[in-house]
């Protein structure tokens, strides 16, 4: 061996190993991020104004986000503490970009777009680029994702945070760096602070790690992160438990069918050999996040009804990943591409009708804008205004112009000054006395509203029954507006007994 060759051999032997560098993102990774992002934004902007209407829960967001931060905090002491952080975030966004209808919904569009990119990267890591792209494109097409991407509530933000926390979990398992687990824990905690039921995703993550049989150090690291999340959430959970009447309206599972359908489809897809990359199997990750949160809410509902589909909208992460990986598996089997394309076209065609429907006011359980416009149309200046029940005052509060010339007969203190959502009402006897001072009353009754045992509501209904006569009812999505008149009073204006159909309300934004 020559001297030079010997020197090279020695150098090779004694030189320290060069640390492996993480490969820079390639074109496939960029496509997996950008394509789902662009599709979700496009679908989110399509029909985002929903004919210039908003429903009751969005109306609450709209009203509270316009209050000062101190007022939001004081209101949260009485009600809606679970959404206080979201209202604070929207208050800042309104301050920067104005408090209009687009500003109310655009944060949800952007959040769901970020979630779509995260879903794509998650499937890419677990099953490859094609599965990642397909999963990322499937996600924004799901009807539930389209719905909550266009809603001024916290659910899209929660979905985005859970998505990226799940991605951080998958990345942290093989690398075990402490800072990665800190990112995972802080992202999950933020999701839980925006909505408490995001903690159910934490349970799903734990099941994923157990099923995947990860090493003990990984389980220990996850346990520490999970304990931090629970500790950070605990004060909010304890204080908000005193506001449990907020979910008293839930009489049974709300929109359960969608959850059952996607759960069955997801479990069926998981039977195929999907994604064998890395220490976390794709099915071990996707099935728990899809099934467990909703299942746990259903089990809890045996004691107290709690299941509402939007509380676990992040379960769509699981079905999107499973469908994307299954389509990739089907493609690798080299089955008939013609049949595959026909199936894709059929599915897209089936999604057209629900996608169109989701962008109409009728797709929500009520239409606060139309209710307020109907009150304005049916009322005369000086008429009395009555809400049956009082908490539904929020349905007309977004646009004060709708009720400006009417007298709220039961109101003692308005919502802003009382730091409540619907204000404080007078005692039952005073409400009845005030009602008798008016010849005409416009009454707003929300669909399914009942307040059995509330003396105020009993005073309202009994006084109307004894001293007034209903002259016409206008039915609006989620409520009915009835004009009452005293027998000796003037006749109500003509046309009040015609049903509400195509009246296009004017909105303040």
Short mmCIF file of C-alpha atoms in Angstrom, two decimals:
data_model
loop_
_atom_site.label_atom_id
_atom_site.label_comp_id
_atom_site.label_asym_id
_atom_site.label_seq_id
_atom_site.Cartn_x
_atom_site.Cartn_y
_atom_site.Cartn_z
CA UNK A 1 0.00 0.00 0.00
CA UNK A 2 1.35 3.45 -0.92
CA UNK A 3 1.94 6.11 1.71
CA UNK A 4 -0.91 8.27 0.29
CA UNK A 5 -3.35 5.37 0.27
CA UNK A 6 -2.39 4.45 3.83
CA UNK A 7 -2.91 8.05 4.98
CA UNK A 8 -6.36 8.14 3.40
CA UNK A 9 -7.31 4.90 5.10
CA UNK A 10 -6.22 6.18 8.51
CA UNK A 11 -8.09 9.45 8.00
CA UNK A 12 -11.21 7.51 7.13
CA UNK A 13 -10.82 5.43 10.27
CA UNK A 14 -10.30 8.21 12.78
CA UNK A 15 -12.45 11.04 11.34
CA UNK A 16 -15.63 11.64 13.36
CA UNK A 17 -18.91 10.88 11.56
CA UNK A 18 -20.58 13.82 9.88
CA UNK A 19 -24.10 14.41 11.28
CA UNK A 20 -26.83 13.57 8.79
CA UNK A 21 -28.67 16.60 7.48
CA UNK A 22 -32.36 16.70 7.12
CA UNK A 23 -33.15 16.65 3.41
CA UNK A 24 -34.51 19.93 2.15
CA UNK A 25 -38.16 19.94 1.11
CA UNK A 26 -38.56 18.65 -2.42
CA UNK A 27 -41.09 19.46 -5.14
CA UNK A 28 -43.42 16.69 -3.94
CA UNK A 29 -43.57 18.14 -0.43
CA UNK A 30 -44.24 21.61 -1.81
CA UNK A 31 -47.11 20.33 -3.94
CA UNK A 32 -48.58 18.47 -0.97
CA UNK A 33 -48.62 21.74 0.99
CA UNK A 34 -49.70 24.18 -1.71
CA UNK A 35 -52.38 22.23 -3.61
CA UNK A 36 -54.63 21.45 -0.59
CA UNK A 37 -54.08 24.99 0.71
CA UNK A 38 -55.20 26.52 -2.58
CA UNK A 39 -58.22 24.21 -2.95
CA UNK A 40 -59.41 24.91 0.60
CA UNK A 41 -59.10 28.67 0.14
CA UNK A 42 -61.01 28.47 -3.17
CA UNK A 43 -63.82 26.42 -1.65
CA UNK A 44 -63.84 28.63 1.45
CA UNK A 45 -64.25 31.83 -0.56
CA UNK A 46 -66.99 30.32 -2.72
CA UNK A 47 -70.28 31.63 -1.32
CA UNK A 48 -68.63 32.76 1.93
CA UNK A 49 -71.21 35.49 2.57
CA UNK A 50 -74.07 32.97 2.49
CA UNK A 51 -76.44 35.56 0.99
CA UNK A 52 -75.33 38.12 3.60
CA UNK A 53 -76.71 36.16 6.54
CA UNK A 54 -75.34 34.70 9.73
CA UNK A 55 -76.78 32.27 12.21
CA UNK A 56 -77.17 32.58 15.98
CA UNK A 57 -73.79 31.31 17.16
CA UNK A 58 -72.01 33.51 14.64
CA UNK A 59 -74.11 36.41 15.89
CA UNK A 60 -72.72 35.78 19.37
CA UNK A 61 -69.17 35.89 18.00
CA UNK A 62 -69.97 39.07 16.09
CA UNK A 63 -71.38 40.80 19.18
CA UNK A 64 -68.75 39.73 21.70
CA UNK A 65 -65.79 40.39 19.40
CA UNK A 66 -66.98 43.99 19.16
CA UNK A 67 -66.74 44.42 22.94
CA UNK A 68 -63.60 45.48 24.77
CA UNK A 69 -61.28 42.77 26.07
CA UNK A 70 -62.26 43.63 29.63
CA UNK A 71 -65.93 43.27 28.73
CA UNK A 72 -65.25 39.92 27.06
CA UNK A 73 -63.52 38.74 30.23
CA UNK A 74 -66.34 39.91 32.51
CA UNK A 75 -68.94 38.32 30.24
CA UNK A 76 -67.02 35.04 30.31
CA UNK A 77 -67.40 34.98 34.08
CA UNK A 78 -71.14 34.54 33.53
CA UNK A 79 -71.35 32.54 30.31
CA UNK A 80 -69.33 31.18 27.37
CA UNK A 81 -66.04 30.93 29.25
CA UNK A 82 -65.08 28.02 26.98
CA UNK A 83 -64.99 30.42 24.01
CA UNK A 84 -63.39 33.41 25.75
CA UNK A 85 -59.99 32.97 24.08
CA UNK A 86 -61.60 32.75 20.65
CA UNK A 87 -63.60 35.92 21.25
CA UNK A 88 -60.41 37.70 22.33
CA UNK A 89 -58.65 36.57 19.14
CA UNK A 90 -61.56 37.74 16.99
CA UNK A 91 -61.63 41.06 18.86
CA UNK A 92 -58.04 41.69 17.78
CA UNK A 93 -58.78 40.61 14.20
CA UNK A 94 -61.79 42.94 14.06
CA UNK A 95 -59.59 45.72 15.36
CA UNK A 96 -57.08 45.17 12.54
CA UNK A 97 -59.37 44.45 9.59
CA UNK A 98 -62.81 45.76 10.54
CA UNK A 99 -65.75 43.91 11.99
CA UNK A 100 -67.63 42.82 8.87
CA UNK A 101 -69.04 39.52 7.71
CA UNK A 102 -65.94 38.59 5.69
CA UNK A 103 -63.66 39.34 8.62
CA UNK A 104 -65.88 37.12 10.78
CA UNK A 105 -65.41 34.09 8.50
CA UNK A 106 -62.06 34.50 6.77
CA UNK A 107 -60.04 33.34 9.82
CA UNK A 108 -61.89 30.03 9.66
CA UNK A 109 -61.17 29.70 5.93
CA UNK A 110 -57.46 30.30 6.50
CA UNK A 111 -57.35 27.99 9.52
CA UNK A 112 -58.97 25.14 7.61
CA UNK A 113 -56.56 25.76 4.71
CA UNK A 114 -53.62 25.38 7.09
CA UNK A 115 -55.24 22.20 8.39
CA UNK A 116 -55.51 20.83 4.85
CA UNK A 117 -51.77 21.34 4.31
CA UNK A 118 -51.09 19.60 7.61
CA UNK A 119 -53.26 16.64 6.62
CA UNK A 120 -51.30 16.34 3.37
CA UNK A 121 -47.94 16.38 5.16
CA UNK A 122 -49.21 13.89 7.71
CA UNK A 123 -50.23 11.39 5.03
CA UNK A 124 -47.02 12.06 3.10
CA UNK A 125 -44.94 11.12 6.11
CA UNK A 126 -46.97 7.99 6.81
CA UNK A 127 -47.67 6.72 3.29
CA UNK A 128 -45.78 8.72 0.67
CA UNK A 129 -46.23 11.74 -1.61
CA UNK A 130 -49.18 10.48 -3.63
CA UNK A 131 -51.14 9.55 -0.51
CA UNK A 132 -50.25 12.92 0.99
CA UNK A 133 -51.52 14.85 -2.01
CA UNK A 134 -54.72 12.81 -2.21
CA UNK A 135 -55.42 13.14 1.52
CA UNK A 136 -54.81 16.88 1.40
CA UNK A 137 -57.22 17.26 -1.53
CA UNK A 138 -59.89 15.01 -0.01
CA UNK A 139 -59.94 16.96 3.25
CA UNK A 140 -61.43 20.27 1.94
CA UNK A 141 -64.03 18.34 -0.09
CA UNK A 142 -65.56 16.74 3.00
CA UNK A 143 -68.97 18.37 3.66
CA UNK A 144 -68.29 18.98 7.35
CA UNK A 145 -64.97 20.67 6.56
CA UNK A 146 -66.63 22.89 3.96
CA UNK A 147 -69.30 23.86 6.47
CA UNK A 148 -67.05 24.89 9.36
CA UNK A 149 -64.49 26.52 7.08
CA UNK A 150 -67.16 29.18 6.46
CA UNK A 151 -68.34 29.70 10.00
CA UNK A 152 -67.34 32.44 12.42
CA UNK A 153 -66.67 30.06 15.30
CA UNK A 154 -63.59 28.41 16.79
CA UNK A 155 -63.92 24.94 15.28
CA UNK A 156 -61.74 25.50 12.20
CA UNK A 157 -58.94 26.94 14.35
CA UNK A 158 -59.17 23.97 16.72
CA UNK A 159 -59.04 21.59 13.75
CA UNK A 160 -55.90 23.29 12.40
CA UNK A 161 -54.14 23.15 15.77
CA UNK A 162 -55.03 19.48 16.33
CA UNK A 163 -53.81 18.68 12.81
CA UNK A 164 -50.41 20.23 13.38
CA UNK A 165 -50.15 18.80 16.90
CA UNK A 166 -50.74 15.37 15.35
CA UNK A 167 -48.01 16.05 12.80
CA UNK A 168 -45.68 17.15 15.61
CA UNK A 169 -46.47 13.89 17.41
CA UNK A 170 -45.55 11.77 14.39
CA UNK A 171 -42.33 13.74 13.87
CA UNK A 172 -41.38 13.52 17.56
CA UNK A 173 -41.66 9.74 17.90
CA UNK A 174 -38.47 8.78 16.00
CA UNK A 175 -36.39 11.84 16.96
CA UNK A 176 -37.26 12.28 20.65
CA UNK A 177 -35.95 15.85 20.89
CA UNK A 178 -37.40 17.66 23.89
CA UNK A 179 -38.22 20.81 21.98
CA UNK A 180 -40.37 18.79 19.56
CA UNK A 181 -42.44 17.46 22.44
CA UNK A 182 -42.71 21.01 23.77
CA UNK A 183 -44.12 22.11 20.41
CA UNK A 184 -46.57 19.22 20.48
CA UNK A 185 -47.74 19.99 24.01
CA UNK A 186 -48.11 23.73 23.51
CA UNK A 187 -50.05 23.26 20.25
CA UNK A 188 -52.42 20.80 21.89
CA UNK A 189 -52.88 23.10 24.89
CA UNK A 190 -53.77 26.04 22.65
CA UNK A 191 -56.32 23.87 20.84
CA UNK A 192 -57.85 22.84 24.18
CA UNK A 193 -58.03 26.44 25.39
CA UNK A 194 -59.94 27.34 22.24
CA UNK A 195 -62.33 24.45 22.85
CA UNK A 196 -62.13 22.01 25.75
CA UNK A 197 -63.21 18.96 23.77
CA UNK A 198 -59.96 19.12 21.79
CA UNK A 199 -58.55 17.21 24.76
CA UNK A 200 -60.24 14.12 23.33
CA UNK A 201 -57.65 14.21 20.55
CA UNK A 202 -55.03 13.81 23.26
CA UNK A 203 -56.67 10.53 24.24
CA UNK A 204 -56.60 9.41 20.60
CA UNK A 205 -52.88 10.22 20.39
CA UNK A 206 -52.20 8.13 23.49
CA UNK A 207 -54.03 5.15 21.97
CA UNK A 208 -52.02 5.59 18.77
CA UNK A 209 -48.74 5.34 20.65
CA UNK A 210 -49.89 2.31 22.65
CA UNK A 211 -51.09 0.47 19.55
CA UNK A 212 -47.88 1.37 17.70
CA UNK A 213 -45.81 -0.06 20.61
CA UNK A 214 -43.40 2.83 20.67
CA UNK A 215 -40.38 2.62 23.00
CA UNK A 216 -40.80 3.52 26.67
CA UNK A 217 -38.85 6.80 26.40
CA UNK A 218 -41.33 7.96 23.77
CA UNK A 219 -44.32 7.04 25.94
CA UNK A 220 -42.68 8.82 28.85
CA UNK A 221 -42.12 11.97 26.79
CA UNK A 222 -45.70 11.93 25.54
CA UNK A 223 -47.01 11.40 29.07
CA UNK A 224 -45.13 14.47 30.30
CA UNK A 225 -46.48 16.55 27.41
CA UNK A 226 -50.02 15.24 27.97
CA UNK A 227 -49.82 15.98 31.69
CA UNK A 228 -48.80 19.55 30.86
CA UNK A 229 -51.79 19.92 28.54
CA UNK A 230 -54.21 18.59 31.16
CA UNK A 231 -52.70 20.80 33.87
CA UNK A 232 -53.01 23.87 31.65
CA UNK A 233 -56.61 23.03 30.76
CA UNK A 234 -57.74 22.10 34.27
CA UNK A 235 -58.51 25.64 35.56
CA UNK A 236 -60.66 26.38 32.51
CA UNK A 237 -62.44 23.02 32.83
CA UNK A 238 -63.19 23.58 36.54
CA UNK A 239 -64.54 27.11 36.13
CA UNK A 240 -66.52 26.37 32.97
CA UNK A 241 -68.20 23.37 34.65
CA UNK A 242 -70.30 25.94 36.50
CA UNK A 243 -71.69 27.09 33.14
CA UNK A 244 -72.95 23.67 32.07
CA UNK A 245 -76.37 25.14 31.31
CA UNK A 246 -74.84 26.29 28.02
CA UNK A 247 -75.18 22.75 26.68
CA UNK A 248 -78.61 22.16 28.19
CA UNK A 249 -80.11 22.63 24.72
CA UNK A 250 -78.59 19.32 23.57
CA UNK A 251 -81.42 16.81 23.83
CA UNK A 252 -79.60 14.01 22.02
CA UNK A 253 -76.81 13.42 19.48
CA UNK A 254 -76.75 16.30 16.99
CA UNK A 255 -75.97 15.31 13.38
CA UNK A 256 -74.79 11.84 14.36
CA UNK A 257 -75.25 10.31 10.89
CA UNK A 258 -72.18 11.98 9.38
CA UNK A 259 -69.97 10.67 12.18
CA UNK A 260 -71.30 7.14 11.79
CA UNK A 261 -70.84 7.14 8.01
CA UNK A 262 -67.25 8.41 8.02
CA UNK A 263 -66.34 6.11 10.92
CA UNK A 264 -67.57 3.03 9.02
CA UNK A 265 -65.87 4.13 5.80
CA UNK A 266 -62.64 4.89 7.65
CA UNK A 267 -62.52 1.54 9.44
CA UNK A 268 -63.20 -0.21 6.11
CA UNK A 269 -60.29 1.65 4.47
CA UNK A 270 -58.02 0.75 7.40
CA UNK A 271 -58.41 -2.95 6.60
CA UNK A 272 -56.12 -2.46 3.59
CA UNK A 273 -52.31 -2.49 4.11
CA UNK A 274 -51.91 1.30 4.24
CA UNK A 275 -48.72 3.22 4.95
CA UNK A 276 -45.92 1.19 6.47
CA UNK A 277 -43.42 4.04 6.89
CA UNK A 278 -41.90 4.83 10.27
CA UNK A 279 -42.71 3.67 13.79
CA UNK A 280 -46.30 4.98 13.71
CA UNK A 281 -48.62 3.10 11.38
CA UNK A 282 -51.10 5.15 9.39
CA UNK A 283 -54.17 3.19 10.48
CA UNK A 284 -53.02 3.29 14.12
CA UNK A 285 -52.99 7.08 13.89
CA UNK A 286 -56.00 7.79 11.67
CA UNK A 287 -58.61 5.44 13.14
CA UNK A 288 -58.32 6.69 16.75
CA UNK A 289 -58.45 10.37 15.78
CA UNK A 290 -61.48 9.63 13.58
CA UNK A 291 -63.45 7.39 15.95
CA UNK A 292 -62.41 7.94 19.57
CA UNK A 293 -63.37 11.61 20.20
CA UNK A 294 -66.88 11.13 18.87
CA UNK A 295 -67.25 7.77 20.58
CA UNK A 296 -66.21 9.23 23.93
CA UNK A 297 -68.76 12.03 23.57
CA UNK A 298 -71.44 9.47 22.78
CA UNK A 299 -70.52 7.47 25.88
CA UNK A 300 -70.61 10.63 27.99
CA UNK A 301 -74.02 11.38 26.49
CA UNK A 302 -75.43 8.38 28.32
CA UNK A 303 -75.13 10.56 31.44
CA UNK A 304 -75.55 14.03 29.92
CA UNK A 305 -76.15 14.71 26.20
CA UNK A 306 -72.97 16.23 24.78
CA UNK A 307 -72.50 14.95 21.23
CA UNK A 308 -72.55 17.70 18.61
CA UNK A 309 -70.70 17.07 15.36
CA UNK A 310 -68.80 20.36 15.40
CA UNK A 311 -67.22 19.59 18.77
CA UNK A 312 -65.10 16.89 17.08
CA UNK A 313 -64.73 18.32 13.58
CA UNK A 314 -61.00 17.48 13.78
CA UNK A 315 -62.00 13.82 13.34
CA UNK A 316 -62.04 14.61 9.61
CA UNK A 317 -58.25 14.45 9.77
CA UNK A 318 -58.54 10.69 10.16
CA UNK A 319 -60.99 10.02 7.34
CA UNK A 320 -59.03 12.23 4.91
CA UNK A 321 -55.74 10.44 5.68
CA UNK A 322 -57.39 7.02 5.36
CA UNK A 323 -59.10 7.86 2.07
CA UNK A 324 -55.93 9.35 0.62
CA UNK A 325 -53.85 6.32 1.59
CA UNK A 326 -56.53 3.93 0.34
CA UNK A 327 -56.66 5.63 -3.07
CA UNK A 328 -52.88 5.45 -3.25
CA UNK A 329 -53.05 1.73 -2.37
CA UNK A 330 -55.70 1.18 -5.04
CA UNK A 331 -53.51 2.94 -7.61
CA UNK A 332 -50.52 0.75 -6.72
CA UNK A 333 -52.60 -2.37 -7.34
CA UNK A 334 -52.73 -1.34 -11.01
CA UNK A 335 -56.48 -1.76 -11.16
CA UNK A 336 -58.46 -0.33 -14.07
CA UNK A 337 -57.70 3.39 -14.25
CA UNK A 338 -60.91 3.91 -16.23
CA UNK A 339 -63.06 2.58 -13.39
CA UNK A 340 -61.08 4.64 -10.89
CA UNK A 341 -61.69 7.84 -12.84
CA UNK A 342 -65.39 7.02 -13.15
CA UNK A 343 -65.56 6.53 -9.39
CA UNK A 344 -63.83 9.88 -8.79
CA UNK A 345 -66.23 11.67 -11.13
CA UNK A 346 -69.22 10.01 -9.43
CA UNK A 347 -68.04 11.08 -5.96
CA UNK A 348 -67.39 14.65 -7.07
CA UNK A 349 -70.81 14.80 -8.71
CA UNK A 350 -72.42 13.54 -5.50
CA UNK A 351 -70.67 16.33 -3.56
CA UNK A 352 -72.08 19.11 -5.75
CA UNK A 353 -75.55 19.21 -4.19
CA UNK A 354 -74.43 19.26 -0.51
CA UNK A 355 -71.72 21.79 -1.37
CA UNK A 356 -74.32 24.11 -2.89
CA UNK A 357 -76.68 23.55 0.02
CA UNK A 358 -74.03 24.42 2.61
CA UNK A 359 -73.77 27.90 1.10
CA UNK A 360 -77.42 28.79 1.70
CA UNK A 361 -78.93 30.30 4.87
CA UNK A 362 -81.12 27.20 5.25
CA UNK A 363 -78.04 25.05 5.90
CA UNK A 364 -77.85 26.43 9.45
CA UNK A 365 -80.28 25.81 12.29
CA UNK A 366 -81.40 29.45 12.27
CA UNK A 367 -80.95 32.71 10.38
CA UNK A 368 -80.37 35.57 12.82
CA UNK A 369 -80.18 38.15 10.03
CA UNK A 370 -83.58 37.17 8.62
CA UNK A 371 -85.15 37.06 12.09
CA UNK A 372 -84.02 40.61 12.80
CA UNK A 373 -85.20 41.81 9.38
CA UNK A 374 -88.61 40.23 9.96
CA UNK A 375 -88.99 42.00 13.31
CA UNK A 376 -88.22 45.29 11.58
CA UNK A 377 -90.71 44.56 8.81
CA UNK A 378 -93.58 43.50 11.06
CA UNK A 379 -93.11 46.06 13.82
CA UNK A 380 -94.35 49.65 13.93
CA UNK A 381 -92.56 52.47 15.75
CA UNK A 382 -93.65 52.34 19.38
CA UNK A 383 -94.65 48.67 19.38
CA UNK A 384 -93.59 46.43 22.23
CA UNK A 385 -91.01 43.70 21.63
CA UNK A 386 -91.00 40.41 23.50
CA UNK A 387 -88.60 37.45 23.36
CA UNK A 388 -89.86 33.97 24.19
CA UNK A 389 -87.52 33.03 25.81
CA UNK A 390 -85.31 35.90 26.93
CA UNK A 391 -81.98 34.27 26.05
CA UNK A 392 -82.96 34.45 22.37
CA UNK A 393 -82.54 38.23 22.42
CA UNK A 394 -79.15 37.51 20.82
CA UNK A 395 -80.94 36.57 17.58
CA UNK A 396 -81.70 40.23 16.81
CA UNK A 397 -78.82 41.93 18.61
CA UNK A 398 -76.28 41.88 15.76
CA UNK A 399 -78.07 44.73 13.96
CA UNK A 400 -79.59 47.21 16.46
CA UNK A 401 -81.38 48.99 13.59
CA UNK A 402 -83.84 46.11 13.36
CA UNK A 403 -85.28 46.86 16.81
CA UNK A 404 -84.46 50.55 17.27
CA UNK A 405 -88.07 51.80 17.13
CA UNK A 406 -89.49 49.02 19.31
CA UNK A 407 -89.58 48.83 23.12
CA UNK A 408 -88.08 45.71 24.67
CA UNK A 409 -90.72 45.05 27.31
CA UNK A 410 -88.80 42.61 29.51
CA UNK A 411 -85.34 44.17 29.42
CA UNK A 412 -84.00 45.67 32.65
CA UNK A 413 -80.31 45.94 31.65
CA UNK A 414 -78.84 45.58 28.18
CA UNK A 415 -76.31 42.83 27.33
CA UNK A 416 -73.22 45.06 27.14
CA UNK A 417 -73.70 46.91 30.43
CA UNK A 418 -74.70 43.69 32.23
CA UNK A 419 -71.76 41.71 30.75
CA UNK A 420 -74.11 38.99 29.51
CA UNK A 421 -75.19 37.65 26.13
CA UNK A 422 -78.89 38.45 26.38
CA UNK A 423 -79.18 41.10 29.09
CA UNK A 424 -81.01 41.00 32.41
CA UNK A 425 -84.81 40.86 32.47
CA UNK A 426 -87.32 42.44 34.82
CA UNK A 427 -89.22 40.45 37.45
CA UNK A 428 -92.27 38.56 36.18
CA UNK A 429 -94.84 40.97 37.65
CA UNK A 430 -93.20 44.03 36.08
CA UNK A 431 -93.00 42.32 32.69
CA UNK A 432 -96.74 41.61 32.76
CA UNK A 433 -97.51 45.20 33.83
CA UNK A 434 -95.42 46.66 31.01
CA UNK A 435 -97.07 44.40 28.44
CA UNK A 436 -100.48 45.77 29.39
CA UNK A 437 -99.28 49.29 28.57
CA UNK A 438 -99.01 48.42 24.86
CA UNK A 439 -101.64 47.78 22.22
CA UNK A 440 -99.32 45.88 19.87
CA UNK A 441 -96.52 43.47 20.69
CA UNK A 442 -94.10 41.76 18.31
CA UNK A 443 -93.08 38.44 19.86
CA UNK A 444 -90.03 36.43 18.78
CA UNK A 445 -90.08 32.73 19.60
CA UNK A 446 -87.10 30.55 18.65
CA UNK A 447 -87.82 27.10 17.25
CA UNK A 448 -88.05 24.55 20.04
CA UNK A 449 -87.71 27.22 22.73
CA UNK A 450 -89.17 26.36 26.11
CA UNK A 451 -88.42 27.59 29.62
CA UNK A 452 -90.56 25.46 31.85
CA UNK A 453 -90.74 26.75 35.39
CA UNK A 454 -89.32 30.20 34.61
CA UNK A 455 -91.78 32.71 36.14
CA UNK A 456 -90.76 35.41 33.65
CA UNK A 457 -91.61 33.23 30.66
CA UNK A 458 -94.86 32.11 32.29
CA UNK A 459 -95.81 35.75 32.86
CA UNK A 460 -95.15 36.55 29.20
CA UNK A 461 -97.18 33.67 27.80
CA UNK A 462 -100.07 33.99 30.26
CA UNK A 463 -100.42 37.75 29.66
CA UNK A 464 -100.41 37.23 25.89
CA UNK A 465 -103.01 34.50 26.22
CA UNK A 466 -105.36 36.48 28.45
CA UNK A 467 -105.13 40.00 27.05
CA UNK A 468 -103.89 39.76 23.46
CA UNK A 469 -104.86 38.10 20.24
CA UNK A 470 -102.42 36.78 17.61
CA UNK A 471 -103.08 38.43 14.26
CA UNK A 472 -100.34 36.92 12.16
CA UNK A 473 -97.19 34.82 12.34
CA UNK A 474 -94.19 35.00 10.05
CA UNK A 475 -92.08 31.86 9.94
CA UNK A 476 -88.34 32.35 9.53
CA UNK A 477 -85.54 29.80 9.59
CA UNK A 478 -85.16 28.96 13.28
CA UNK A 479 -87.92 31.17 14.69
CA UNK A 480 -91.37 32.61 14.26
CA UNK A 481 -92.37 36.24 14.67
CA UNK A 482 -95.95 36.86 15.81
CA UNK A 483 -97.84 40.17 15.98
CA UNK A 484 -100.18 40.39 18.98
CA UNK A 485 -102.80 43.11 19.48
CA UNK A 486 -105.12 44.04 22.34
CA UNK A 487 -108.78 43.53 21.48
CA UNK A 488 -109.44 47.25 21.81
CA UNK A 489 -106.25 48.27 19.95
CA UNK A 490 -105.75 49.25 16.31
CA UNK A 491 -105.65 46.57 13.66
CA UNK A 492 -102.22 45.34 12.74
CA UNK A 493 -100.99 46.31 9.34
CA UNK A 494 -102.05 44.20 6.43
CA UNK A 495 -99.95 41.34 5.30
CA UNK A 496 -98.62 40.22 8.66
CA UNK A 497 -100.25 36.84 8.32
CA UNK A 498 -98.32 36.02 5.17
CA UNK A 499 -95.54 33.47 5.58
CA UNK A 500 -91.96 34.64 5.26
CA UNK A 501 -90.52 33.40 2.02
CA UNK A 502 -88.09 35.32 -0.16
CA UNK A 503 -87.57 38.55 1.75
CA UNK A 504 -83.93 39.59 1.31
CA UNK A 505 -82.84 41.31 4.57
CA UNK A 506 -80.57 44.29 4.66
CA UNK A 507 -77.44 43.64 6.72
CA UNK A 508 -75.14 46.09 8.47
CA UNK A 509 -71.94 44.93 6.79
#
